[in-house]
Amino acid sequence: NAGVTQTPKFRILKIGQSMTLQCTQDMNHNYMYWYRQDPGMGLKLIYYSVGAGITDKGEVPNGYNVSRTTTEDFPLRLELAAPSQTSVYFCASTMGLTQVGTGELFFGEGSRLTVL
Amino acid sequence: KQEVTQIPAALSVPEGENLVLNCSFTDSAIYNLQWFRQDPGKGLTSLLLIQSSQREQTSGRLNASLDKSSGRSTLYIAASQPGDSATYLCAVRRSWSGGYQKVTFGTGTKLQVIP
């Protein structure tokens, strides 16, 4: 089982560059999330999606964009990278209300981003 | 607004001790509660999931309980080992009341088991 797959695992960006973090899940989950975790801190929600074509902002959306064109994929776009975006990014997924399952939240292994 | 608190923030115990980690939440309208562990520099590994209708779940040396009415969950670790050293997080998923079921994370308890 692949579960939730994130790429890349590591990336160094220069200030002002842009990039996309990829997230794919193979569990047919409707709900997908992007979190960031700063060193020694908890998880903060950036964006979430409840299904293809539906996304919404979390607690810290500034500087990021997302799209959800398919159930499987939920890419996170960083525009004009800033040092404050240095963090570890986690993608997660879980079933939606109309889906059968336990509601367990599954995480990817994370993408470690450094902006210099 | 749901608030999830984990106390203590850090805990150091000798190997072999039984220990309890606490997770408190302010809104009892939950769908489920999930415990994770996170090793340094790593992702989140799911340990146990408790549905709102359940009182406890067990996996090996781990036992998680849930008391919705008091807004508490505990993670019991029996016969702790150095390999249990990690940060433990609880996450609460809100029950559906229209719209999005928010998941709220606690800030974690950092456990160190000393050989």
mmCIF file of C-alpha atoms in Angstrom:
data_model
loop_
_atom_site.group_PDB
_atom_site.id
_atom_site.type_symbol
_atom_site.label_atom_id
_atom_site.label_comp_id
_atom_site.label_asym_id
_atom_site.label_seq_id
_atom_site.Cartn_x
_atom_site.Cartn_y
_atom_site.Cartn_z
ATOM 1 C CA ASN A 1 0.000 0.000 0.000
ATOM 2 C CA ALA A 2 1.464 3.330 -1.042
ATOM 3 C CA GLY A 3 -0.835 5.447 1.175
ATOM 4 C CA VAL A 4 0.097 9.133 1.017
ATOM 5 C CA THR A 5 3.141 9.962 -1.103
ATOM 6 C CA GLN A 6 4.923 13.312 -0.991
ATOM 7 C CA THR A 7 7.639 14.622 -3.261
ATOM 8 C CA PRO A 8 10.252 15.962 -3.003
ATOM 9 C CA LYS A 9 11.528 14.882 0.411
ATOM 10 C CA PHE A 10 14.075 17.705 0.578
ATOM 11 C CA ARG A 11 14.443 20.966 -1.289
ATOM 12 C CA ILE A 12 16.470 24.148 -0.990
ATOM 13 C CA LEU A 13 15.036 27.274 -2.579
ATOM 14 C CA LYS A 14 16.371 30.758 -3.023
ATOM 15 C CA ILE A 15 14.285 33.722 -1.901
ATOM 16 C CA GLY A 16 11.746 34.606 -4.578
ATOM 17 C CA GLN A 17 11.727 31.213 -6.281
ATOM 18 C CA SER A 18 8.565 29.191 -6.664
ATOM 19 C CA MET A 19 7.930 25.488 -6.411
ATOM 20 C CA THR A 20 5.218 22.872 -6.045
ATOM 21 C CA LEU A 21 5.083 20.176 -3.405
ATOM 22 C CA GLN A 22 3.323 17.116 -4.711
ATOM 23 C CA CYS A 23 0.954 14.923 -2.717
ATOM 24 C CA THR A 24 -0.814 11.809 -3.969
ATOM 25 C CA GLN A 25 -2.986 9.308 -2.121
ATOM 26 C CA ASP A 26 -4.289 5.992 -3.396
ATOM 27 C CA MET A 27 -7.034 5.400 -0.822
ATOM 28 C CA ASN A 28 -9.776 7.322 -2.623
ATOM 29 C CA HIS A 29 -10.046 9.726 0.311
ATOM 30 C CA ASN A 30 -12.148 12.818 -0.177
ATOM 31 C CA TYR A 31 -10.444 14.872 2.523
ATOM 32 C CA MET A 32 -6.880 16.051 2.042
ATOM 33 C CA TYR A 33 -4.779 18.491 4.061
ATOM 34 C CA TRP A 34 -1.510 20.380 3.992
ATOM 35 C CA TYR A 35 0.225 21.158 7.285
ATOM 36 C CA ARG A 36 3.487 22.832 8.123
ATOM 37 C CA GLN A 37 5.582 22.090 11.164
ATOM 38 C CA ASP A 38 8.257 24.526 12.282
ATOM 39 C CA PRO A 39 11.126 23.244 14.466
ATOM 40 C CA GLY A 40 9.885 22.315 17.945
ATOM 41 C CA MET A 41 6.365 23.444 17.130
ATOM 42 C CA GLY A 42 3.025 21.831 16.455
ATOM 43 C CA LEU A 43 1.217 21.335 13.174
ATOM 44 C CA LYS A 44 -0.458 24.277 11.489
ATOM 45 C CA LEU A 45 -3.075 23.787 8.798
ATOM 46 C CA ILE A 46 -2.297 25.587 5.529
ATOM 47 C CA TYR A 47 -5.087 24.414 3.212
ATOM 48 C CA TYR A 48 -7.570 21.606 3.053
ATOM 49 C CA SER A 49 -9.871 20.024 0.487
ATOM 50 C CA VAL A 50 -13.081 18.051 0.951
ATOM 51 C CA GLY A 51 -13.163 16.755 -2.606
ATOM 52 C CA ALA A 52 -12.065 17.352 -6.168
ATOM 53 C CA GLY A 53 -12.627 20.973 -7.096
ATOM 54 C CA ILE A 54 -13.179 22.123 -3.492
ATOM 55 C CA THR A 55 -10.439 23.733 -1.424
ATOM 56 C CA ASP A 56 -10.353 26.155 1.473
ATOM 57 C CA LYS A 57 -7.888 28.053 3.631
ATOM 58 C CA GLY A 58 -6.591 26.825 6.944
ATOM 59 C CA GLU A 59 -4.818 28.810 9.662
ATOM 60 C CA VAL A 60 -1.725 29.931 7.710
ATOM 61 C CA PRO A 61 -2.558 30.140 3.967
ATOM 62 C CA ASN A 62 -0.593 33.268 3.043
ATOM 63 C CA GLY A 63 2.118 32.597 0.470
ATOM 64 C CA TYR A 64 0.606 29.310 -0.671
ATOM 65 C CA ASN A 65 -1.893 28.061 -3.216
ATOM 66 C CA VAL A 66 -3.501 24.696 -3.830
ATOM 67 C CA SER A 67 -5.611 22.959 -6.426
ATOM 68 C CA ARG A 68 -7.555 19.704 -6.387
ATOM 69 C CA THR A 69 -8.424 18.594 -9.898
ATOM 70 C CA THR A 70 -8.521 14.878 -9.033
ATOM 71 C CA THR A 71 -9.371 12.873 -5.927
ATOM 72 C CA GLU A 72 -5.808 11.525 -5.761
ATOM 73 C CA ASP A 73 -3.691 14.671 -6.058
ATOM 74 C CA PHE A 74 -3.413 17.770 -3.882
ATOM 75 C CA PRO A 75 -0.367 19.862 -4.853
ATOM 76 C CA LEU A 76 0.808 22.806 -2.752
ATOM 77 C CA ARG A 77 2.294 25.750 -4.618
ATOM 78 C CA LEU A 78 4.729 28.167 -2.986
ATOM 79 C CA GLU A 79 4.973 31.477 -4.786
ATOM 80 C CA LEU A 80 7.868 33.873 -4.154
ATOM 81 C CA ALA A 81 9.499 31.799 -1.446
ATOM 82 C CA ALA A 82 10.520 33.577 1.759
ATOM 83 C CA PRO A 83 12.763 32.425 4.659
ATOM 84 C CA SER A 84 9.632 32.275 6.850
ATOM 85 C CA GLN A 85 8.464 29.345 4.710
ATOM 86 C CA THR A 86 11.382 27.210 5.835
ATOM 87 C CA SER A 87 9.587 24.304 7.430
ATOM 88 C CA VAL A 88 8.581 20.680 7.115
ATOM 89 C CA TYR A 89 5.406 20.194 5.114
ATOM 90 C CA PHE A 90 3.074 17.277 5.666
ATOM 91 C CA CYS A 91 0.228 16.121 3.486
ATOM 92 C CA ALA A 92 -2.555 14.027 5.007
ATOM 93 C CA SER A 93 -5.774 12.390 3.900
ATOM 94 C CA THR A 94 -8.836 10.758 5.383
ATOM 95 C CA MET A 95 -12.234 9.580 4.287
ATOM 96 C CA GLY A 96 -15.065 12.030 3.842
ATOM 97 C CA LEU A 97 -18.449 11.794 5.525
ATOM 98 C CA THR A 98 -20.119 9.842 2.743
ATOM 99 C CA GLN A 99 -17.298 7.313 2.513
ATOM 100 C CA VAL A 100 -16.986 4.015 4.339
ATOM 101 C CA GLY A 101 -14.078 3.714 6.739
ATOM 102 C CA THR A 102 -12.754 4.469 10.200
ATOM 103 C CA GLY A 103 -11.874 8.100 9.610
ATOM 104 C CA GLU A 104 -8.218 7.401 10.303
ATOM 105 C CA LEU A 105 -5.907 10.223 9.265
ATOM 106 C CA PHE A 106 -2.960 9.132 7.117
ATOM 107 C CA PHE A 107 0.202 11.210 6.711
ATOM 108 C CA GLY A 108 2.906 11.398 4.119
ATOM 109 C CA GLU A 109 6.547 11.309 5.208
ATOM 110 C CA GLY A 110 6.991 15.035 4.837
ATOM 111 C CA SER A 111 8.862 17.470 2.619
ATOM 112 C CA ARG A 112 11.665 19.439 4.246
ATOM 113 C CA LEU A 113 11.988 22.865 2.642
ATOM 114 C CA THR A 114 14.733 25.398 3.272
ATOM 115 C CA VAL A 115 14.554 28.915 1.834
ATOM 116 C CA LEU A 116 17.854 30.794 1.753
ATOM 117 C CA LYS B 1 -13.330 26.549 18.977
ATOM 118 C CA GLN B 2 -11.765 23.231 19.854
ATOM 119 C CA GLU B 3 -8.602 23.425 21.954
ATOM 120 C CA VAL B 4 -6.460 20.365 22.547
ATOM 121 C CA THR B 5 -3.922 20.334 25.354
ATOM 122 C CA GLN B 6 -1.283 17.764 26.137
ATOM 123 C CA ILE B 7 0.330 17.761 29.544
ATOM 124 C CA PRO B 8 3.142 17.347 30.338
ATOM 125 C CA ALA B 9 5.024 18.854 27.425
ATOM 126 C CA ALA B 10 7.995 16.632 28.243
ATOM 127 C CA LEU B 11 8.484 13.510 30.289
ATOM 128 C CA SER B 12 11.566 11.508 31.218
ATOM 129 C CA VAL B 13 11.205 8.056 32.751
ATOM 130 C CA PRO B 14 13.475 5.062 33.444
ATOM 131 C CA GLU B 15 13.112 2.032 31.251
ATOM 132 C CA GLY B 16 10.465 -0.441 32.367
ATOM 133 C CA GLU B 17 8.088 2.093 33.874
ATOM 134 C CA ASN B 18 4.432 2.188 32.977
ATOM 135 C CA LEU B 19 3.373 5.674 31.992
ATOM 136 C CA VAL B 20 0.337 7.723 31.032
ATOM 137 C CA LEU B 21 0.169 10.554 28.537
ATOM 138 C CA ASN B 22 -2.768 12.937 28.701
ATOM 139 C CA CYS B 23 -4.817 14.685 26.041
ATOM 140 C CA SER B 24 -7.590 17.143 26.965
ATOM 141 C CA PHE B 25 -10.084 18.740 24.590
ATOM 142 C CA THR B 26 -12.657 21.447 25.176
ATOM 143 C CA ASP B 27 -15.461 20.443 22.780
ATOM 144 C CA SER B 28 -16.935 16.977 23.354
ATOM 145 C CA ALA B 29 -18.630 16.894 19.939
ATOM 146 C CA ILE B 30 -15.945 14.721 18.392
ATOM 147 C CA TYR B 31 -15.991 12.145 15.603
ATOM 148 C CA ASN B 32 -12.818 10.368 16.631
ATOM 149 C CA LEU B 33 -9.502 10.829 18.418
ATOM 150 C CA GLN B 34 -6.188 9.559 17.093
ATOM 151 C CA TRP B 35 -2.811 9.130 18.766
ATOM 152 C CA PHE B 36 0.415 9.522 16.776
ATOM 153 C CA ARG B 37 4.110 9.282 17.490
ATOM 154 C CA GLN B 38 6.725 11.368 15.779
ATOM 155 C CA ASP B 39 10.402 10.547 15.861
ATOM 156 C CA PRO B 40 12.882 13.413 15.424
ATOM 157 C CA GLY B 41 13.051 14.527 11.803
ATOM 158 C CA LYS B 42 10.404 12.029 10.786
ATOM 159 C CA GLY B 43 6.722 11.958 9.883
ATOM 160 C CA LEU B 44 3.707 11.031 11.985
ATOM 161 C CA THR B 45 3.002 7.365 12.663
ATOM 162 C CA SER B 46 -0.535 6.447 13.663
ATOM 163 C CA LEU B 47 -0.724 4.472 16.904
ATOM 164 C CA LEU B 48 -4.377 4.180 17.850
ATOM 165 C CA LEU B 49 -7.707 5.501 16.663
ATOM 166 C CA ILE B 50 -10.714 5.720 18.979
ATOM 167 C CA GLN B 51 -14.175 6.371 17.560
ATOM 168 C CA SER B 52 -16.464 8.645 19.537
ATOM 169 C CA SER B 53 -18.629 5.653 20.528
ATOM 170 C CA GLN B 54 -15.679 3.683 21.916
ATOM 171 C CA ARG B 55 -14.094 3.810 25.356
ATOM 172 C CA GLU B 56 -10.687 2.350 24.581
ATOM 173 C CA GLN B 57 -8.423 0.757 22.026
ATOM 174 C CA THR B 58 -5.405 -1.467 22.540
ATOM 175 C CA SER B 59 -2.393 -2.320 20.422
ATOM 176 C CA GLY B 60 0.406 -4.319 22.008
ATOM 177 C CA ARG B 61 1.798 -2.361 24.967
ATOM 178 C CA LEU B 62 -0.363 0.647 24.130
ATOM 179 C CA ASN B 63 -3.834 1.353 25.457
ATOM 180 C CA ALA B 64 -5.786 4.493 24.692
ATOM 181 C CA SER B 65 -8.942 5.499 26.531
ATOM 182 C CA LEU B 66 -11.541 8.104 25.736
ATOM 183 C CA ASP B 67 -13.934 9.927 28.062
ATOM 184 C CA LYS B 68 -15.913 12.360 25.927
ATOM 185 C CA SER B 69 -17.948 13.774 28.772
ATOM 186 C CA SER B 70 -14.848 14.939 30.613
ATOM 187 C CA GLY B 71 -12.961 15.832 27.438
ATOM 188 C CA ARG B 72 -10.039 13.522 28.106
ATOM 189 C CA SER B 73 -8.046 10.789 26.476
ATOM 190 C CA THR B 74 -5.091 8.942 27.935
ATOM 191 C CA LEU B 75 -2.407 6.885 26.246
ATOM 192 C CA TYR B 76 -1.022 4.201 28.512
ATOM 193 C CA ILE B 77 2.354 2.711 27.661
ATOM 194 C CA ALA B 78 3.265 -0.444 29.532
ATOM 195 C CA ALA B 79 6.828 -1.476 30.318
ATOM 196 C CA SER B 80 8.394 1.462 28.513
ATOM 197 C CA GLN B 81 11.482 0.922 26.345
ATOM 198 C CA PRO B 82 14.134 3.323 24.995
ATOM 199 C CA GLY B 83 12.592 2.784 21.547
ATOM 200 C CA ASP B 84 9.414 4.456 22.818
ATOM 201 C CA SER B 85 11.286 7.759 23.006
ATOM 202 C CA ALA B 86 9.468 10.147 20.663
ATOM 203 C CA THR B 87 6.932 12.947 20.641
ATOM 204 C CA TYR B 88 3.350 11.771 21.075
ATOM 205 C CA LEU B 89 0.528 13.776 19.529
ATOM 206 C CA CYS B 90 -3.218 13.467 19.845
ATOM 207 C CA ALA B 91 -5.595 14.703 17.159
ATOM 208 C CA VAL B 92 -9.332 15.289 17.546
ATOM 209 C CA ARG B 93 -11.707 15.229 14.582
ATOM 210 C CA ARG B 94 -14.884 17.218 15.049
ATOM 211 C CA SER B 95 -18.230 15.541 14.592
ATOM 212 C CA TRP B 96 -20.201 16.719 11.598
ATOM 213 C CA SER B 97 -22.390 19.790 12.076
ATOM 214 C CA GLY B 98 -22.442 20.985 8.521
ATOM 215 C CA GLY B 99 -19.411 21.662 6.374
ATOM 216 C CA TYR B 100 -15.881 20.647 7.163
ATOM 217 C CA GLN B 101 -14.847 18.302 9.995
ATOM 218 C CA LYS B 102 -11.857 20.094 11.421
ATOM 219 C CA VAL B 103 -8.966 18.091 12.873
ATOM 220 C CA THR B 104 -7.249 19.768 15.825
ATOM 221 C CA PHE B 105 -3.843 18.637 17.043
ATOM 222 C CA GLY B 106 -2.350 18.898 20.481
ATOM 223 C CA THR B 107 1.177 20.274 20.815
ATOM 224 C CA GLY B 108 2.545 16.931 21.929
ATOM 225 C CA THR B 109 4.364 15.271 24.797
ATOM 226 C CA LYS B 110 8.056 14.607 24.268
ATOM 227 C CA LEU B 111 8.913 11.309 25.933
ATOM 228 C CA GLN B 112 12.388 10.143 26.814
ATOM 229 C CA VAL B 113 12.872 6.632 28.165
ATOM 230 C CA ILE B 114 16.236 6.269 29.864
ATOM 231 C CA PRO B 115 17.980 2.881 29.672
#
